[in-house]
Backbone as ProteinMPNN parsed JSONL, in Angstrom:
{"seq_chain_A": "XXXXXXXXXXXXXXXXXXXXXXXXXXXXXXXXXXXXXXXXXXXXXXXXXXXXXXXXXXXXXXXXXXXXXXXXXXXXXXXXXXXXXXXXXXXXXXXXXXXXXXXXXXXXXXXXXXXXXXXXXXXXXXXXXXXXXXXXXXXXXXXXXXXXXXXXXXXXXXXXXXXXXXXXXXXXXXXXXXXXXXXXXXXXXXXXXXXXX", "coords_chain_A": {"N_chain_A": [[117.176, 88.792, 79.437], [115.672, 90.216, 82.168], [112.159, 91.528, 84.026], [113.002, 93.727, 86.431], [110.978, 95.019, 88.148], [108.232, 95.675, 89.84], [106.503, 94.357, 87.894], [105.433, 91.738, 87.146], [106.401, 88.966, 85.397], [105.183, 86.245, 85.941], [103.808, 82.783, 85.045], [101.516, 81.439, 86.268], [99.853, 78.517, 86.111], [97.03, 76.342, 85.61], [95.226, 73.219, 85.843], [92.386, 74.416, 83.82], [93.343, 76.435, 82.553], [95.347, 77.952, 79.567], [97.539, 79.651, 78.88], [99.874, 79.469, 76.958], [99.51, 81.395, 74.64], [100.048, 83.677, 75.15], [102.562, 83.68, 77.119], [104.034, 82.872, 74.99], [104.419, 85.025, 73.51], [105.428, 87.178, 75.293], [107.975, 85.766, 75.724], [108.613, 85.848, 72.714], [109.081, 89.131, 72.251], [111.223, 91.516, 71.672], [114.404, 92.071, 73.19], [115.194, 94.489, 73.063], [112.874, 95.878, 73.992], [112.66, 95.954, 75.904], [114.079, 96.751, 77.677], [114.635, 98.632, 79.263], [113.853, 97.684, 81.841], [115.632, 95.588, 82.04], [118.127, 93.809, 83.643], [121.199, 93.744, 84.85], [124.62, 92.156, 84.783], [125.707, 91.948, 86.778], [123.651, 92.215, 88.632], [122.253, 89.635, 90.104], [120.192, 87.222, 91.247], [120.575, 85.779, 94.389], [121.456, 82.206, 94.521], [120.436, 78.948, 96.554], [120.371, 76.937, 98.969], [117.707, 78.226, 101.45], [117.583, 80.625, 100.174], [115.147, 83.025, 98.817], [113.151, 83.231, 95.669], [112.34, 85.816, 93.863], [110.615, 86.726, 95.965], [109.101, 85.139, 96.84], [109.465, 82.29, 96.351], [110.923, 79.364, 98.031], [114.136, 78.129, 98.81], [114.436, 75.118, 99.545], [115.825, 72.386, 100.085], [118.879, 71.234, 97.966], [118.648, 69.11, 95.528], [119.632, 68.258, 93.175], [122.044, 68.407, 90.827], [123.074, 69.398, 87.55], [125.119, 70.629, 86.635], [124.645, 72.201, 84.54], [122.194, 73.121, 85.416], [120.142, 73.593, 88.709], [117.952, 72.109, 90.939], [116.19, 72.559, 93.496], [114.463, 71.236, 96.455], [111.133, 72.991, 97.309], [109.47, 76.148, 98.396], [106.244, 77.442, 98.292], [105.772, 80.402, 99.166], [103.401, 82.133, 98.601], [101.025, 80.662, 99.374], [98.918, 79.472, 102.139], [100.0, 78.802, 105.157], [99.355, 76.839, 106.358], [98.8, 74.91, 103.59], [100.965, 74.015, 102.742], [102.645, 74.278, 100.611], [104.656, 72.413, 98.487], [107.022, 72.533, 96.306], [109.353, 72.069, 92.946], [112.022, 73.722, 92.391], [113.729, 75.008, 89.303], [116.692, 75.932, 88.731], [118.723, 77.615, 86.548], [122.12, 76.887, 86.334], [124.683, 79.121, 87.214], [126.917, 79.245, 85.015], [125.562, 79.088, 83.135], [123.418, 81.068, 83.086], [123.939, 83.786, 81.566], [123.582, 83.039, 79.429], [122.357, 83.041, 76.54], [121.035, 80.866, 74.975], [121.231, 78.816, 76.542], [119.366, 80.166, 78.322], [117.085, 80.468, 76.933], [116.927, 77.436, 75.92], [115.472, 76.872, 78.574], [113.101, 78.207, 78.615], [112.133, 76.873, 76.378], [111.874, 74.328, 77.273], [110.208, 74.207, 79.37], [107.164, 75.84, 78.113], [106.64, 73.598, 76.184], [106.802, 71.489, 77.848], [104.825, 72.199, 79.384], [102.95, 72.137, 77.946], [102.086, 69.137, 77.464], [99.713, 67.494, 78.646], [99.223, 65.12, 80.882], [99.117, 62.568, 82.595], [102.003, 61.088, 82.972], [103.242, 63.071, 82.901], [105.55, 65.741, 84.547], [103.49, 68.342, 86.35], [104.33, 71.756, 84.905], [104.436, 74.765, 87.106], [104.928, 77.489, 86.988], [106.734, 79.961, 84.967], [109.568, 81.826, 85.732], [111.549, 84.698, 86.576], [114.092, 85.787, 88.659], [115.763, 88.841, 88.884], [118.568, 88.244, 86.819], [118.25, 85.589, 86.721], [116.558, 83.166, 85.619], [114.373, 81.064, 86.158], [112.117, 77.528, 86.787], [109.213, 76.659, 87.861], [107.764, 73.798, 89.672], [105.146, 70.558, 90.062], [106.252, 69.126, 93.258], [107.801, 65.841, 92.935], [107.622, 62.962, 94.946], [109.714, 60.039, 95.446], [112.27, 58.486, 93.273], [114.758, 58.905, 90.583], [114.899, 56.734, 87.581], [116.768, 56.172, 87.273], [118.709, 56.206, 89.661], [117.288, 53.954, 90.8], [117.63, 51.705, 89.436], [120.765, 51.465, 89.739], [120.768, 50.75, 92.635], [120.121, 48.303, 92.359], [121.396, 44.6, 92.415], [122.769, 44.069, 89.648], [122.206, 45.975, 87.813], [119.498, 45.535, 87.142], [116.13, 45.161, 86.702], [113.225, 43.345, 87.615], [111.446, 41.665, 85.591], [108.653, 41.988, 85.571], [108.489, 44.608, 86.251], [109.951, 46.201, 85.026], [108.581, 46.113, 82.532], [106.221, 47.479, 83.061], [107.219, 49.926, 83.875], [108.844, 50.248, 80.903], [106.496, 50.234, 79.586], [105.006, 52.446, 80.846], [106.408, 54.738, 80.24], [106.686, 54.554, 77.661], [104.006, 55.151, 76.534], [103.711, 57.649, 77.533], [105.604, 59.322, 75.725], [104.706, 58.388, 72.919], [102.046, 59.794, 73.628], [103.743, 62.76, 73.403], [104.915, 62.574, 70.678], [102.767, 62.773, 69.17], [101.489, 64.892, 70.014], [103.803, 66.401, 68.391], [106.144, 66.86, 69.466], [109.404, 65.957, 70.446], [111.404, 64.292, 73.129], [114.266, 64.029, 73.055], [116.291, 64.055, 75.506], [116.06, 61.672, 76.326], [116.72, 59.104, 79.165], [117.627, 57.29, 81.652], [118.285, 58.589, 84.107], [115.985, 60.73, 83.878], [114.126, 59.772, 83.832], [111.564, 59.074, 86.554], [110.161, 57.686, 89.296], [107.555, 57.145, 90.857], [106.634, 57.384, 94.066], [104.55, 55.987, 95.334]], "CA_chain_A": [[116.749, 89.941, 80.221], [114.279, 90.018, 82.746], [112.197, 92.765, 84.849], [113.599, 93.829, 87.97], [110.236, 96.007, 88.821], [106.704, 94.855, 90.359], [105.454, 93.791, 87.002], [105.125, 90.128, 87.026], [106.564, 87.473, 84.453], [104.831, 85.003, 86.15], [102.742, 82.558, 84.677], [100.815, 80.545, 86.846], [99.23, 77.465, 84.894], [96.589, 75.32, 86.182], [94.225, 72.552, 84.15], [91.958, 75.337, 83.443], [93.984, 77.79, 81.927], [96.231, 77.808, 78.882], [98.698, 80.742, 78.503], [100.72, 79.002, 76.084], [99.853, 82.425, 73.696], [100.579, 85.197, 76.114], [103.647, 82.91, 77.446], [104.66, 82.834, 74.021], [103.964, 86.899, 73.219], [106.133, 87.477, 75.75], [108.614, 85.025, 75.145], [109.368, 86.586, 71.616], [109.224, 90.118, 72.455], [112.473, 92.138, 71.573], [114.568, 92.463, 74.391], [115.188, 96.249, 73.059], [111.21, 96.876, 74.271], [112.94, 95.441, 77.709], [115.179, 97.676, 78.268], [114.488, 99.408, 80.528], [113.67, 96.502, 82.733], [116.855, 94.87, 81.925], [119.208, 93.649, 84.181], [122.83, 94.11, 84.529], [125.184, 91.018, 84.833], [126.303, 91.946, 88.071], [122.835, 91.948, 89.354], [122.168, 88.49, 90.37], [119.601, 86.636, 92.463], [120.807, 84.997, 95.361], [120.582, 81.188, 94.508], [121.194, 78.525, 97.844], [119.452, 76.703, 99.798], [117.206, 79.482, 102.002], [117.428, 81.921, 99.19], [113.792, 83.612, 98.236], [113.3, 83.948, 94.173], [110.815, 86.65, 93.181], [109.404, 87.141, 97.283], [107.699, 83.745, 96.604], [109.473, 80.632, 96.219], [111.871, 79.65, 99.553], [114.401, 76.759, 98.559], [115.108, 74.199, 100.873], [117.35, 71.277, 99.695], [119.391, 71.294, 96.54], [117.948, 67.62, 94.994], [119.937, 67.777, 91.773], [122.968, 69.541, 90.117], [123.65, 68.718, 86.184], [126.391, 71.626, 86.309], [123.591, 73.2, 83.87], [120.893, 73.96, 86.675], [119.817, 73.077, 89.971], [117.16, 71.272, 91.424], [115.64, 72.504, 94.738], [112.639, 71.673, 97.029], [110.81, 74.872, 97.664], [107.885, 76.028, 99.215], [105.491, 78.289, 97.529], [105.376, 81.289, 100.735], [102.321, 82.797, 99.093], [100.463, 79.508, 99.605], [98.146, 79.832, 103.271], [101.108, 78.154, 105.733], [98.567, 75.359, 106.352], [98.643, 74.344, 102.645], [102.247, 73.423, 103.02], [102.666, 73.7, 98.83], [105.982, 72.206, 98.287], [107.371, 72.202, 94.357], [110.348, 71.598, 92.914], [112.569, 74.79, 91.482], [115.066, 74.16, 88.5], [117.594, 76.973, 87.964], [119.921, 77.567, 85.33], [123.134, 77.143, 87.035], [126.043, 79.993, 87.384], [127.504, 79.349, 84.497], [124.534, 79.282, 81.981], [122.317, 82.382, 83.111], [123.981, 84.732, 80.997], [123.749, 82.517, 78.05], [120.8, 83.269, 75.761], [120.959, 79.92, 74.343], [120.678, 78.406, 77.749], [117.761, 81.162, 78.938], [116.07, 79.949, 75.471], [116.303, 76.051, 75.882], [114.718, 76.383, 79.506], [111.801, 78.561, 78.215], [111.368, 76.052, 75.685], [111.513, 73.216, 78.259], [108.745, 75.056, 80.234], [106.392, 75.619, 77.411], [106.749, 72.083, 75.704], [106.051, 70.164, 78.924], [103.48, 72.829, 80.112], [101.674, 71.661, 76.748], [101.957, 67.715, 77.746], [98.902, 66.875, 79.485], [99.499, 63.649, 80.574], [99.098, 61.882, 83.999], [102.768, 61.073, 83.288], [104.717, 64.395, 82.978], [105.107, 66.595, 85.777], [102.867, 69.811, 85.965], [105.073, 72.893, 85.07], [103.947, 75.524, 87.166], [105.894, 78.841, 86.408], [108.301, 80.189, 84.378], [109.269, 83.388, 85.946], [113.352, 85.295, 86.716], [114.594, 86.918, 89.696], [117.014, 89.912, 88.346], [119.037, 87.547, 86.132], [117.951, 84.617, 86.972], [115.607, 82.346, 85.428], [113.858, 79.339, 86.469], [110.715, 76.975, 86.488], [108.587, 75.548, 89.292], [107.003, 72.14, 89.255], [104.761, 69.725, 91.076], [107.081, 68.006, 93.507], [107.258, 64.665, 93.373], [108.086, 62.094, 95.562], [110.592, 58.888, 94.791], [113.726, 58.847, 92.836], [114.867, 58.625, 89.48], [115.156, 55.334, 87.329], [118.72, 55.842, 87.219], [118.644, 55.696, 91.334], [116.463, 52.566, 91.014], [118.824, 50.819, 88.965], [122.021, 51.337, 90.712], [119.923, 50.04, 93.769], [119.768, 46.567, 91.819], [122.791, 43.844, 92.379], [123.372, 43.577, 88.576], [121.65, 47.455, 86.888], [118.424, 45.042, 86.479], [114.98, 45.149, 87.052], [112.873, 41.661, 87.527], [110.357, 41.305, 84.151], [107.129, 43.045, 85.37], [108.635, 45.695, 86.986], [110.508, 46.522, 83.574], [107.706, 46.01, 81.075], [105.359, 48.293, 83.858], [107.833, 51.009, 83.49], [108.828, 50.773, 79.843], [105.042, 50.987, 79.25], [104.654, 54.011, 81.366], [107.613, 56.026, 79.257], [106.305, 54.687, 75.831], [102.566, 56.134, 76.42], [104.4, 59.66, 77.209], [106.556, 58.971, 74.565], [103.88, 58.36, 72.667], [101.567, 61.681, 73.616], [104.27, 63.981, 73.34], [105.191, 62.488, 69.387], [101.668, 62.532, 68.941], [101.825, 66.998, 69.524], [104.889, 67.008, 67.413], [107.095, 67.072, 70.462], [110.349, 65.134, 70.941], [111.894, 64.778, 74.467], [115.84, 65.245, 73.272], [117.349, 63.317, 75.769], [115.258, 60.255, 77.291], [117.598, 58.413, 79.388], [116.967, 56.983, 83.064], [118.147, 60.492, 84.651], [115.128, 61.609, 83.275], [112.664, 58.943, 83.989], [111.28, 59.6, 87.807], [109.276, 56.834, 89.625], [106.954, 57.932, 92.621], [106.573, 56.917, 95.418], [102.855, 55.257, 95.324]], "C_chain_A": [[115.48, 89.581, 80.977], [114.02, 91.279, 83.73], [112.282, 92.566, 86.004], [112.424, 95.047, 88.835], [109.086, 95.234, 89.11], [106.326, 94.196, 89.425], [106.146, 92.562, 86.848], [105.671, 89.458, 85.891], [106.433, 86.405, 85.307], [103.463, 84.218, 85.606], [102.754, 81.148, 85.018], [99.913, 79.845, 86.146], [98.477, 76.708, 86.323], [95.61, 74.373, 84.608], [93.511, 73.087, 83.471], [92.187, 76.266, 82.914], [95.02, 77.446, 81.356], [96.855, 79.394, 78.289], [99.715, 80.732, 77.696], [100.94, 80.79, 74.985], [100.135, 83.24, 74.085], [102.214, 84.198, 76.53], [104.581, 83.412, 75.851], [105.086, 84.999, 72.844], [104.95, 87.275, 73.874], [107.668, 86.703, 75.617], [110.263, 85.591, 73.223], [109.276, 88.234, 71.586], [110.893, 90.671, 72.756], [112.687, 92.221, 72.646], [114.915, 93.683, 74.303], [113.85, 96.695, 73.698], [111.409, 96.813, 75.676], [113.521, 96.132, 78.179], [115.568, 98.255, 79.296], [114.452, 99.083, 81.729], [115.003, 95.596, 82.733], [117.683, 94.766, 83.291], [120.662, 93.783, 84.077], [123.422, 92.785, 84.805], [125.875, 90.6, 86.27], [125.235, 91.842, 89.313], [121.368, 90.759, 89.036], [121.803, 87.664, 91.34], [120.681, 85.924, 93.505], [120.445, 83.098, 94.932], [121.376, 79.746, 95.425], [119.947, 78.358, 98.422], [119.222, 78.14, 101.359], [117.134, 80.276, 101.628], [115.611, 81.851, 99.079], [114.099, 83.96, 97.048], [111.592, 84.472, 94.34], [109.864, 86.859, 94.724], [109.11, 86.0, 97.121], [108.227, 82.309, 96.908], [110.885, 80.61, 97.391], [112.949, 78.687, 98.909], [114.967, 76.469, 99.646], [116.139, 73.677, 100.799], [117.917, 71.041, 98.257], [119.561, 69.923, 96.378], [118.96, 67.391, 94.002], [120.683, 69.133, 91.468], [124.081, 68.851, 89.258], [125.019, 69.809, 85.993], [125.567, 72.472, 85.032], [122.541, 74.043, 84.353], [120.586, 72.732, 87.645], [118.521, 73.099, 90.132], [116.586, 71.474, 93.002], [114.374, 72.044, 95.078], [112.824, 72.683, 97.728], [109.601, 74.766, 98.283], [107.544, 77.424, 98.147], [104.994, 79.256, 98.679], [104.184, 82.034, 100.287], [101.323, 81.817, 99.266], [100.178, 79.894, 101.244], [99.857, 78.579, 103.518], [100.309, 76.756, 105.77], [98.527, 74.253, 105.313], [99.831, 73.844, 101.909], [102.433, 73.432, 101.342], [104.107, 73.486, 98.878], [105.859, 72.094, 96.646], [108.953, 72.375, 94.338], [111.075, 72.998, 91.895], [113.951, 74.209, 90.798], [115.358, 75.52, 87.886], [118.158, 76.906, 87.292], [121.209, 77.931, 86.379], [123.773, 78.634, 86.489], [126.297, 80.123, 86.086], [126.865, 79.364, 83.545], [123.456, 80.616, 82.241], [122.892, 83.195, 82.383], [124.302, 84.215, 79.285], [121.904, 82.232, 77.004], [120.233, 81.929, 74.863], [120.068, 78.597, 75.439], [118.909, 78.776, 78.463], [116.72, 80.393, 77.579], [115.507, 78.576, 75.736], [115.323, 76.34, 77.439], [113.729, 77.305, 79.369], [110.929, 77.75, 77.408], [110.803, 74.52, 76.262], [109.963, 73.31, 78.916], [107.444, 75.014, 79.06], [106.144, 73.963, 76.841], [106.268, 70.936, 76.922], [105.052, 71.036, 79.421], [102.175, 72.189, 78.954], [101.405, 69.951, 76.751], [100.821, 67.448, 78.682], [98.623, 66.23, 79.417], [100.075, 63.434, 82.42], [100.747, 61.717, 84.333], [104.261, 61.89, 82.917], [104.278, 65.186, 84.022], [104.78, 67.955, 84.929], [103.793, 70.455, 86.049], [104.085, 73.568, 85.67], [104.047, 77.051, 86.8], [106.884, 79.412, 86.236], [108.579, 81.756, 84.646], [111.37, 83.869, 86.008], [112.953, 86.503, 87.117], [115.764, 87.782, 89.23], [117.032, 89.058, 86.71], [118.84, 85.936, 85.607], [117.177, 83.924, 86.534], [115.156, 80.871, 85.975], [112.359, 79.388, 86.358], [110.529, 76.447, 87.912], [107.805, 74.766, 88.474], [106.245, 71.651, 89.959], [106.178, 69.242, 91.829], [106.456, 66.688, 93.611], [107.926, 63.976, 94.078], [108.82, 60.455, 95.054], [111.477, 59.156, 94.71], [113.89, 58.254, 91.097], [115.042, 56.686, 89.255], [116.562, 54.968, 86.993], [119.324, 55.328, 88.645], [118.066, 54.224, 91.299], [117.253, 51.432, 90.388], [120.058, 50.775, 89.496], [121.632, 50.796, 92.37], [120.089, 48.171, 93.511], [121.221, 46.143, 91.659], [123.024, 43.917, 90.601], [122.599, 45.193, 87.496], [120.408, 46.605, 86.479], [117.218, 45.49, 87.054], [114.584, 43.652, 86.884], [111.932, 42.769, 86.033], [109.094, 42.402, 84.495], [107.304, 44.202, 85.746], [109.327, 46.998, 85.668], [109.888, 46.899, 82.544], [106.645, 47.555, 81.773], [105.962, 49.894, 83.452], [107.896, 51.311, 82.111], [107.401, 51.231, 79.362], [104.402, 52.302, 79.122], [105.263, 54.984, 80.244], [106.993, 56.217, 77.714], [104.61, 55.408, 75.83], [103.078, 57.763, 76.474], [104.564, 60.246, 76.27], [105.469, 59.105, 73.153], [102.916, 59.822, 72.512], [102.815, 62.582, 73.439], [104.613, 63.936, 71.535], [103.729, 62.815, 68.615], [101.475, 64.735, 68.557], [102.868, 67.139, 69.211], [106.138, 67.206, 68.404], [108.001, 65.812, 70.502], [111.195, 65.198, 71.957], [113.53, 64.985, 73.787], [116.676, 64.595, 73.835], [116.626, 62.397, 76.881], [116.407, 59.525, 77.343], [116.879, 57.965, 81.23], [116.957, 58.198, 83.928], [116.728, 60.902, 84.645], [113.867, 61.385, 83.35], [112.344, 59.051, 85.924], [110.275, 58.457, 87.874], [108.903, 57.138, 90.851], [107.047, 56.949, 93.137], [105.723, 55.863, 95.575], [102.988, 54.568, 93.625]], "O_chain_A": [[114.536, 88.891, 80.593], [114.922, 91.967, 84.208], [111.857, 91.609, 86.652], [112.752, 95.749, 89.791], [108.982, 94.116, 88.606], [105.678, 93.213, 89.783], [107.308, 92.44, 86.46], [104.72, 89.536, 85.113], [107.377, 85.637, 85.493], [102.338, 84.715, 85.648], [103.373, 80.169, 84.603], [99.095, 80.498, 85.498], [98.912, 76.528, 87.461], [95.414, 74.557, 83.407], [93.529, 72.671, 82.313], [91.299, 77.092, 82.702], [95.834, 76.765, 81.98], [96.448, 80.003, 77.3], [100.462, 81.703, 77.577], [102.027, 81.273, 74.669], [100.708, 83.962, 73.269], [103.0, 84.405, 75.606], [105.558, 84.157, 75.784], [105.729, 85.602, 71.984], [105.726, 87.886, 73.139], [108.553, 87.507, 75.327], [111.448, 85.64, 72.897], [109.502, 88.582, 70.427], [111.595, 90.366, 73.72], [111.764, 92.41, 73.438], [115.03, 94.256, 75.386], [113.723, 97.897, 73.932], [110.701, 97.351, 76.527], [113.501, 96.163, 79.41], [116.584, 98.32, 79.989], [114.843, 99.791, 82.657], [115.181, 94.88, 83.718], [117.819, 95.794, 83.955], [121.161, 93.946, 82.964], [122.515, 92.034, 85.167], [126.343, 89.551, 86.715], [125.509, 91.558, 90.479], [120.318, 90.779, 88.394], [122.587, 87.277, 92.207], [121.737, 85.562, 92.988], [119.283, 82.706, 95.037], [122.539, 79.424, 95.184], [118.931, 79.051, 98.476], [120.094, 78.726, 101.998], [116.638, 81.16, 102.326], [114.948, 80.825, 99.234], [115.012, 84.764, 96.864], [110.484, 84.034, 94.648], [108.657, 87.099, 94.691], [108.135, 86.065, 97.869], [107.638, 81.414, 97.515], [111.659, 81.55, 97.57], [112.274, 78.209, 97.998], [115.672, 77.086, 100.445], [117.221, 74.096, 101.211], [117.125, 70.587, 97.431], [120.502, 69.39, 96.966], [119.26, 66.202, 93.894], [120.356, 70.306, 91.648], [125.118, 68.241, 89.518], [125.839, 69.587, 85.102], [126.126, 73.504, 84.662], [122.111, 75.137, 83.987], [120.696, 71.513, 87.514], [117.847, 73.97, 89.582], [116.566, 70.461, 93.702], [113.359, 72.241, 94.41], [113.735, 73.195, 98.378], [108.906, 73.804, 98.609], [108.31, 78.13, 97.492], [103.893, 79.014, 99.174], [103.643, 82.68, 101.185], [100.291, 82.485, 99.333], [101.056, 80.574, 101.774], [100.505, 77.922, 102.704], [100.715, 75.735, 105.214], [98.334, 73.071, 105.598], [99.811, 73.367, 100.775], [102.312, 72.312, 100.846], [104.798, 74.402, 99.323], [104.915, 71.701, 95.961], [109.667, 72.695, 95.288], [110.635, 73.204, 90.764], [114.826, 73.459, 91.231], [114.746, 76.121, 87.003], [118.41, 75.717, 87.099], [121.295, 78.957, 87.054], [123.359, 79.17, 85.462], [125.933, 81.227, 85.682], [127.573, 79.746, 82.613], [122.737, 80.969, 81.307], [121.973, 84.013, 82.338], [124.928, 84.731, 78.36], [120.901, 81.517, 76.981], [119.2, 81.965, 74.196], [119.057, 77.903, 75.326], [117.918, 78.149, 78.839], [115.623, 79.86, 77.749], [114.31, 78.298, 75.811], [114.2, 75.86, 77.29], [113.171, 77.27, 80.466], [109.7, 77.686, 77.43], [109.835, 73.836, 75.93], [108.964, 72.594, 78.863], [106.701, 74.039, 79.181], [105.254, 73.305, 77.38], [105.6, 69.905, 76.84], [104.214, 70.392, 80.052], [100.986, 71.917, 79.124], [100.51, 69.524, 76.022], [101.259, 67.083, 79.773], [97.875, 65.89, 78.501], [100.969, 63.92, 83.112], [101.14, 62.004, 85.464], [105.457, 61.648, 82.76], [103.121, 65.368, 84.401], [105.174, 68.475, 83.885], [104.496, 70.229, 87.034], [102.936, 73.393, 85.266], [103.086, 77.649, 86.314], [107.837, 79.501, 87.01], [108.052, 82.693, 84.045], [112.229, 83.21, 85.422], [112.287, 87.473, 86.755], [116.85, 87.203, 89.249], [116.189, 89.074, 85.814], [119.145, 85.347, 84.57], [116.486, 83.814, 87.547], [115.794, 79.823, 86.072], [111.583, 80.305, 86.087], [111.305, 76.003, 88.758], [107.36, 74.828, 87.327], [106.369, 72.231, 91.037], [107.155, 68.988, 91.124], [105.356, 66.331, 94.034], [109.122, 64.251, 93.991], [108.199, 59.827, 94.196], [112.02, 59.9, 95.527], [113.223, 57.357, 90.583], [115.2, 55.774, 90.067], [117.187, 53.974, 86.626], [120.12, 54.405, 88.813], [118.671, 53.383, 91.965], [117.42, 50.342, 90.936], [120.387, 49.613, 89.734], [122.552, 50.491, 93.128], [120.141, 47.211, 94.28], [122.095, 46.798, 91.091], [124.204, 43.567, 90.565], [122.689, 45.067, 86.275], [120.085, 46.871, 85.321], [117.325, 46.282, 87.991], [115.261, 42.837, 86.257], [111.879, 43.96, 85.726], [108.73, 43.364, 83.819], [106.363, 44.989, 85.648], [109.16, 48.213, 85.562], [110.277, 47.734, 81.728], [106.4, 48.519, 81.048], [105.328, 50.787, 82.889], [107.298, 52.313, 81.718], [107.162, 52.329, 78.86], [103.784, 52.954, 78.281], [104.647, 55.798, 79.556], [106.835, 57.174, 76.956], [104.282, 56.194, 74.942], [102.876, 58.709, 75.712], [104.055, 61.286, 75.852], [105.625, 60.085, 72.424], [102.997, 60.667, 71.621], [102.257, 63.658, 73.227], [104.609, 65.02, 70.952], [103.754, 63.103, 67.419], [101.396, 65.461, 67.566], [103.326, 68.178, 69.685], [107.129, 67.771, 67.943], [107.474, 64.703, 70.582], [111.927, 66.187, 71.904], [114.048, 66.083, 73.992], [117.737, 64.323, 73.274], [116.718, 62.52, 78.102], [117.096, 59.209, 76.373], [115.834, 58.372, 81.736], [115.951, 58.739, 84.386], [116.371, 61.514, 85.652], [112.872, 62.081, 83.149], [113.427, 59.105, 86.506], [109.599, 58.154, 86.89], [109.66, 57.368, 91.795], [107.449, 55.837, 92.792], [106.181, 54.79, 95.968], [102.045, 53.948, 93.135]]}, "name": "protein", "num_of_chains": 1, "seq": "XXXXXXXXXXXXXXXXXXXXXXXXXXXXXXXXXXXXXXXXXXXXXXXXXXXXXXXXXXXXXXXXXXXXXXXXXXXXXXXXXXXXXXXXXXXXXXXXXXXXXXXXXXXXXXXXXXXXXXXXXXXXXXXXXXXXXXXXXXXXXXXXXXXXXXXXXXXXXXXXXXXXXXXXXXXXXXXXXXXXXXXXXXXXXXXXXXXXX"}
């Protein structure tokens, strides 16, 4: 369930501010206290490239689609036009928004990497839902996965330093996130992202 009236489930995170306990307050709050705010099953954001979720976020190009949720770049329209904020929105596809199991893991996604601070996880920015709809915004980043980078290579290789550079990177993550009791679940190249710079 989510509310379909002015009041806000959005929670905007920066380095300065941890909402993890209000996030989480709300989070486990009966959805009987929601009620009222509830949605119906039939009323269902718009989601497509040029759709608007929540007045706010625009999407442009659909980046990524696991048949679980989609992957747009977006723009952030209350951002000054000058400050061009691009981020990256990840919906719960079609066929998982009315699955409370689904709505669950990508709240828990959201919290769990919002609590990773670490040069190499992307910033969550907010976990909010249009009608029915849920999703997260992100930093965007620039590049392509290490699954792209390997199918790039005549034989699925990498040369030696380019290999050890990377595994490095993953195992320090890897690393901080075991470190707060966190386990990623499903580390695979999909999953690993190499910028640009």
């Amino acid at each position: 369930d989510c509310a379909q009236t002015g009041e806000t489930m959005q929670y905007a995170l920066d380095n300065d501010t941890d909402r993890t306990e209000e996030l989480d307050e709300f989070l486990e709050t009966p959805s009987a206290e929601r009620a009222a705010f509830a949605s119906t099953p039939a009323d269902v954001a718009q989601v497509g490239e040029g759709a608007v979720l929540r007045d706010r976020y625009l999407l442009d190009v659909l980046l990524a689609d696991s048949g679980r949720s989609l992957v747009f770049s977006g723009r952030d329209l209350r951002r000054d036009a000058t400050d061009a904020f691009e981020v990256a929105v990840k919906v719960l596809g079609e066929q998982q928004r009315h699955s409370p199991a689904a709505v669950a893991r990508l709240k828990r996604e959201f919290r769990q990497t919002q609590a990773l601070r670490h040069p190499g996880v992307v910033r969550m920015l907010d976990l909010d839902c249009d009608r029915d709809t849920w999703f997260i915004t992100m930093e965007r980043l620039e590049g392509v996965s290490l699954k792209a980078r390997l199918a790039w290579e005549s034989h699925g290789t990498l040369n030696t330093a380019e290999a050890i550079r990377i595994a490095y990177a993953c195992s320090d993550v890897l690393d901080h996130a075991h470190q707060l009791g966190l386990v990623h679940g499903d580390f695979k190249p999909g999953n690993v992202f190499i910028e640009a710079n």
